[in-house]
mmCIF file of N, CA and C in Angstrom:
data_model
loop_
_atom_site.group_PDB
_atom_site.id
_atom_site.type_symbol
_atom_site.label_atom_id
_atom_site.label_comp_id
_atom_site.label_asym_id
_atom_site.label_seq_id
_atom_site.Cartn_x
_atom_site.Cartn_y
_atom_site.Cartn_z
ATOM 1 N N MET A 331 -69.440 -28.402 -30.042
ATOM 2 C CA MET A 331 -70.575 -29.135 -30.551
ATOM 3 C C MET A 331 -71.235 -28.343 -31.684
ATOM 4 N N GLN A 332 -71.570 -29.025 -32.750
ATOM 5 C CA GLN A 332 -72.207 -28.393 -33.893
ATOM 6 C C GLN A 332 -73.714 -28.606 -33.857
ATOM 7 N N THR A 333 -74.433 -27.577 -34.263
ATOM 8 C CA THR A 333 -75.871 -27.674 -34.425
ATOM 9 C C THR A 333 -76.151 -27.871 -35.904
ATOM 10 N N GLU A 334 -76.912 -28.894 -36.238
ATOM 11 C CA GLU A 334 -77.237 -29.170 -37.632
ATOM 12 C C GLU A 334 -78.461 -28.363 -38.032
ATOM 13 N N VAL A 335 -78.349 -27.638 -39.145
ATOM 14 C CA VAL A 335 -79.441 -26.830 -39.671
ATOM 15 C C VAL A 335 -79.870 -27.451 -40.996
ATOM 16 N N VAL A 336 -81.073 -28.012 -41.023
ATOM 17 C CA VAL A 336 -81.565 -28.698 -42.220
ATOM 18 C C VAL A 336 -82.322 -27.703 -43.098
ATOM 19 N N ILE A 337 -81.913 -27.649 -44.374
ATOM 20 C CA ILE A 337 -82.613 -26.792 -45.329
ATOM 21 C C ILE A 337 -83.257 -27.668 -46.398
ATOM 22 N N THR A 338 -84.335 -27.161 -46.997
ATOM 23 C CA THR A 338 -85.045 -27.930 -48.016
ATOM 24 C C THR A 338 -84.795 -27.381 -49.414
ATOM 25 N N SER A 339 -84.040 -26.291 -49.509
ATOM 26 C CA SER A 339 -83.722 -25.708 -50.809
ATOM 27 C C SER A 339 -82.246 -25.963 -51.121
ATOM 28 N N GLU A 340 -81.810 -25.507 -52.291
ATOM 29 C CA GLU A 340 -80.423 -25.711 -52.711
ATOM 30 C C GLU A 340 -79.450 -24.987 -51.778
ATOM 31 N N TYR A 341 -79.830 -23.787 -51.325
ATOM 32 C CA TYR A 341 -78.976 -22.996 -50.439
ATOM 33 C C TYR A 341 -79.843 -22.075 -49.591
ATOM 34 N N ILE A 342 -79.218 -21.440 -48.598
ATOM 35 C CA ILE A 342 -79.857 -20.428 -47.771
ATOM 36 C C ILE A 342 -78.843 -19.299 -47.641
ATOM 37 N N THR A 343 -79.304 -18.053 -47.629
ATOM 38 C CA THR A 343 -78.355 -16.953 -47.475
ATOM 39 C C THR A 343 -77.996 -16.799 -46.002
ATOM 40 N N LEU A 344 -76.890 -16.143 -45.749
ATOM 41 C CA LEU A 344 -76.450 -15.930 -44.368
ATOM 42 C C LEU A 344 -77.507 -15.159 -43.586
ATOM 43 N N GLY A 345 -78.111 -14.145 -44.197
ATOM 44 C CA GLY A 345 -79.169 -13.382 -43.529
ATOM 45 C C GLY A 345 -80.368 -14.249 -43.178
ATOM 46 N N GLN A 346 -80.787 -15.107 -44.109
ATOM 47 C CA GLN A 346 -81.906 -16.020 -43.852
ATOM 48 C C GLN A 346 -81.550 -16.999 -42.740
ATOM 49 N N PHE A 347 -80.311 -17.482 -42.765
ATOM 50 C CA PHE A 347 -79.855 -18.417 -41.744
ATOM 51 C C PHE A 347 -79.943 -17.785 -40.353
ATOM 52 N N LEU A 348 -79.492 -16.553 -40.213
ATOM 53 C CA LEU A 348 -79.513 -15.881 -38.913
ATOM 54 C C LEU A 348 -80.934 -15.733 -38.385
ATOM 55 N N LYS A 349 -81.884 -15.421 -39.272
ATOM 56 C CA LYS A 349 -83.289 -15.327 -38.866
ATOM 57 C C LYS A 349 -83.852 -16.706 -38.550
ATOM 58 N N PHE A 350 -83.562 -17.692 -39.394
ATOM 59 C CA PHE A 350 -84.062 -19.052 -39.234
ATOM 60 C C PHE A 350 -83.659 -19.642 -37.885
ATOM 61 N N GLU A 351 -82.434 -19.349 -37.460
ATOM 62 C CA GLU A 351 -81.927 -19.876 -36.191
ATOM 63 C C GLU A 351 -82.228 -18.962 -35.003
ATOM 64 N N ASN A 352 -83.032 -17.918 -35.233
ATOM 65 C CA ASN A 352 -83.417 -16.964 -34.190
ATOM 66 C C ASN A 352 -82.210 -16.305 -33.517
ATOM 67 N N LEU A 353 -81.177 -16.040 -34.284
ATOM 68 C CA LEU A 353 -80.003 -15.354 -33.765
ATOM 69 C C LEU A 353 -80.184 -13.841 -33.848
ATOM 70 N N ILE A 354 -81.131 -13.409 -34.679
ATOM 71 C CA ILE A 354 -81.523 -12.003 -34.769
ATOM 72 C C ILE A 354 -83.038 -11.939 -34.757
ATOM 73 N N GLU A 355 -83.579 -10.776 -34.394
ATOM 74 C CA GLU A 355 -85.031 -10.632 -34.290
ATOM 75 C C GLU A 355 -85.700 -10.422 -35.638
ATOM 76 N N SER A 356 -85.049 -9.660 -36.513
ATOM 77 C CA SER A 356 -85.664 -9.390 -37.815
ATOM 78 C C SER A 356 -84.581 -9.239 -38.877
ATOM 79 N N GLY A 357 -85.003 -9.282 -40.124
ATOM 80 C CA GLY A 357 -84.072 -9.140 -41.228
ATOM 81 C C GLY A 357 -83.374 -7.793 -41.243
ATOM 82 N N GLY A 358 -84.014 -6.789 -40.659
ATOM 83 C CA GLY A 358 -83.422 -5.465 -40.583
ATOM 84 C C GLY A 358 -82.199 -5.405 -39.694
ATOM 85 N N ASN A 359 -82.038 -6.388 -38.832
ATOM 86 C CA ASN A 359 -80.908 -6.409 -37.906
ATOM 87 C C ASN A 359 -79.680 -7.109 -38.472
ATOM 88 N N VAL A 360 -79.794 -7.708 -39.637
ATOM 89 C CA VAL A 360 -78.705 -8.510 -40.201
ATOM 90 C C VAL A 360 -77.441 -7.687 -40.395
ATOM 91 N N LYS A 361 -77.568 -6.540 -41.034
ATOM 92 C CA LYS A 361 -76.404 -5.717 -41.357
ATOM 93 C C LYS A 361 -75.660 -5.298 -40.091
ATOM 94 N N VAL A 362 -76.390 -4.850 -39.082
ATOM 95 C CA VAL A 362 -75.784 -4.427 -37.822
ATOM 96 C C VAL A 362 -75.127 -5.613 -37.122
ATOM 97 N N PHE A 363 -75.826 -6.745 -37.081
ATOM 98 C CA PHE A 363 -75.292 -7.952 -36.444
ATOM 99 C C PHE A 363 -73.960 -8.350 -37.082
ATOM 100 N N LEU A 364 -73.932 -8.402 -38.420
ATOM 101 C CA LEU A 364 -72.723 -8.832 -39.115
ATOM 102 C C LEU A 364 -71.580 -7.827 -38.972
ATOM 103 N N ALA A 365 -71.902 -6.559 -38.733
ATOM 104 C CA ALA A 365 -70.867 -5.547 -38.522
ATOM 105 C C ALA A 365 -70.254 -5.668 -37.131
ATOM 106 N N GLU A 366 -71.019 -6.188 -36.176
ATOM 107 C CA GLU A 366 -70.572 -6.236 -34.784
ATOM 108 C C GLU A 366 -70.064 -7.598 -34.322
ATOM 109 N N VAL A 367 -70.567 -8.668 -34.923
ATOM 110 C CA VAL A 367 -70.240 -10.019 -34.451
ATOM 111 C C VAL A 367 -69.427 -10.767 -35.514
ATOM 112 N N PRO A 368 -68.243 -11.266 -35.148
ATOM 113 C CA PRO A 368 -67.441 -12.033 -36.114
ATOM 114 C C PRO A 368 -68.128 -13.341 -36.513
ATOM 115 N N VAL A 369 -68.198 -13.584 -37.819
ATOM 116 C CA VAL A 369 -68.802 -14.806 -38.358
ATOM 117 C C VAL A 369 -67.775 -15.475 -39.266
ATOM 118 N N LEU A 370 -67.542 -16.760 -39.047
ATOM 119 C CA LEU A 370 -66.641 -17.531 -39.893
ATOM 120 C C LEU A 370 -67.460 -18.557 -40.667
ATOM 121 N N ILE A 371 -67.242 -18.592 -41.971
ATOM 122 C CA ILE A 371 -67.895 -19.591 -42.814
ATOM 123 C C ILE A 371 -66.790 -20.459 -43.390
ATOM 124 N N ASN A 372 -66.831 -21.741 -43.050
ATOM 125 C CA ASN A 372 -65.785 -22.686 -43.450
ATOM 126 C C ASN A 372 -64.398 -22.171 -43.050
ATOM 127 N N GLY A 373 -64.327 -21.537 -41.872
ATOM 128 C CA GLY A 373 -63.056 -21.057 -41.334
ATOM 129 C C GLY A 373 -62.605 -19.702 -41.835
ATOM 130 N N GLU A 374 -63.356 -19.094 -42.745
ATOM 131 C CA GLU A 374 -62.997 -17.796 -43.325
ATOM 132 C C GLU A 374 -63.977 -16.718 -42.832
ATOM 133 N N PRO A 375 -63.473 -15.543 -42.429
ATOM 134 C CA PRO A 375 -64.388 -14.468 -42.018
ATOM 135 C C PRO A 375 -65.266 -14.019 -43.191
ATOM 136 N N ASP A 376 -66.535 -13.772 -42.902
ATOM 137 C CA ASP A 376 -67.445 -13.304 -43.939
ATOM 138 C C ASP A 376 -68.564 -12.513 -43.282
ATOM 139 N N ASN A 377 -68.893 -11.361 -43.832
ATOM 140 C CA ASN A 377 -69.977 -10.553 -43.278
ATOM 141 C C ASN A 377 -70.981 -10.136 -44.352
ATOM 142 N N ARG A 378 -71.081 -10.915 -45.418
ATOM 143 C CA ARG A 378 -72.033 -10.626 -46.499
ATOM 144 C C ARG A 378 -73.357 -11.317 -46.212
ATOM 145 N N ARG A 379 -74.398 -10.542 -45.996
ATOM 146 C CA ARG A 379 -75.698 -11.137 -45.655
ATOM 147 C C ARG A 379 -76.264 -11.986 -46.782
ATOM 148 N N GLY A 380 -75.840 -11.749 -48.022
ATOM 149 C CA GLY A 380 -76.316 -12.524 -49.159
ATOM 150 C C GLY A 380 -75.461 -13.732 -49.475
ATOM 151 N N ARG A 381 -74.446 -14.006 -48.654
ATOM 152 C CA ARG A 381 -73.567 -15.164 -48.869
ATOM 153 C C ARG A 381 -74.411 -16.434 -48.889
ATOM 154 N N LYS A 382 -74.266 -17.221 -49.929
ATOM 155 C CA LYS A 382 -75.040 -18.459 -50.059
ATOM 156 C C LYS A 382 -74.376 -19.568 -49.260
ATOM 157 N N LEU A 383 -75.177 -20.232 -48.454
ATOM 158 C CA LEU A 383 -74.706 -21.347 -47.642
ATOM 159 C C LEU A 383 -75.309 -22.633 -48.212
ATOM 160 N N TYR A 384 -74.446 -23.587 -48.493
ATOM 161 C CA TYR A 384 -74.855 -24.858 -49.088
ATOM 162 C C TYR A 384 -74.660 -25.995 -48.085
ATOM 163 N N PRO A 385 -75.333 -27.131 -48.285
ATOM 164 C CA PRO A 385 -75.113 -28.275 -47.402
ATOM 165 C C PRO A 385 -73.614 -28.595 -47.302
ATOM 166 N N GLY A 386 -73.162 -28.797 -46.082
ATOM 167 C CA GLY A 386 -71.759 -29.073 -45.818
ATOM 168 C C GLY A 386 -71.008 -27.858 -45.305
ATOM 169 N N ASP A 387 -71.562 -26.646 -45.504
ATOM 170 C CA ASP A 387 -70.912 -25.432 -45.005
ATOM 171 C C ASP A 387 -71.015 -25.372 -43.485
ATOM 172 N N THR A 388 -69.956 -24.852 -42.864
ATOM 173 C CA THR A 388 -69.905 -24.696 -41.420
ATOM 174 C C THR A 388 -69.869 -23.213 -41.085
ATOM 175 N N ILE A 389 -70.710 -22.797 -40.141
ATOM 176 C CA ILE A 389 -70.781 -21.404 -39.720
ATOM 177 C C ILE A 389 -70.425 -21.345 -38.247
ATOM 178 N N SER A 390 -69.425 -20.530 -37.907
ATOM 179 C CA SER A 390 -69.027 -20.331 -36.515
ATOM 180 C C SER A 390 -69.307 -18.888 -36.143
ATOM 181 N N ILE A 391 -70.067 -18.702 -35.069
ATOM 182 C CA ILE A 391 -70.409 -17.364 -34.603
ATOM 183 C C ILE A 391 -69.964 -17.248 -33.157
ATOM 184 N N GLU A 392 -69.134 -16.250 -32.915
ATOM 185 C CA GLU A 392 -68.564 -16.042 -31.587
ATOM 186 C C GLU A 392 -69.657 -16.009 -30.533
ATOM 187 N N GLU A 393 -69.479 -16.763 -29.461
ATOM 188 C CA GLU A 393 -70.371 -16.851 -28.312
ATOM 189 C C GLU A 393 -71.751 -17.444 -28.626
ATOM 190 N N MET A 394 -71.988 -17.880 -29.857
ATOM 191 C CA MET A 394 -73.286 -18.465 -30.202
ATOM 192 C C MET A 394 -73.166 -19.901 -30.661
ATOM 193 N N GLY A 395 -71.979 -20.311 -31.062
ATOM 194 C CA GLY A 395 -71.770 -21.695 -31.420
ATOM 195 C C GLY A 395 -71.378 -21.930 -32.858
ATOM 196 N N GLU A 396 -71.399 -23.207 -33.197
ATOM 197 C CA GLU A 396 -71.031 -23.641 -34.538
ATOM 198 C C GLU A 396 -72.209 -24.391 -35.139
ATOM 199 N N PHE A 397 -72.469 -24.118 -36.409
ATOM 200 C CA PHE A 397 -73.621 -24.681 -37.108
ATOM 201 C C PHE A 397 -73.129 -25.323 -38.397
ATOM 202 N N ILE A 398 -73.801 -26.376 -38.824
ATOM 203 C CA ILE A 398 -73.486 -27.012 -40.107
ATOM 204 C C ILE A 398 -74.780 -27.125 -40.902
ATOM 205 N N ILE A 399 -74.689 -26.749 -42.175
ATOM 206 C CA ILE A 399 -75.862 -26.800 -43.052
ATOM 207 C C ILE A 399 -76.003 -28.230 -43.584
ATOM 208 N N ALA A 400 -77.223 -28.753 -43.523
ATOM 209 C CA ALA A 400 -77.504 -30.113 -44.005
ATOM 210 C C ALA A 400 -78.735 -30.062 -44.905
ATOM 211 N N ALA A 401 -78.789 -31.009 -45.859
ATOM 212 C CA ALA A 401 -79.942 -31.067 -46.772
ATOM 213 C C ALA A 401 -81.011 -31.972 -46.201
#
């Protein structure tokens, strides 16, 4: 099951997304989280906290679920 994440801007960064969805406590935890937890964006592994996510992008995080960005 996918969780829809609605954004009001053109894009959101991966780090902002993790905070927005309360998957991490603070922005300072982004780097550590991405080093320890596999993240797939549109089926491809990615651990760049500044990766831009646009409407239609799918984010899969092990043991946390699948998310889709929507406008």
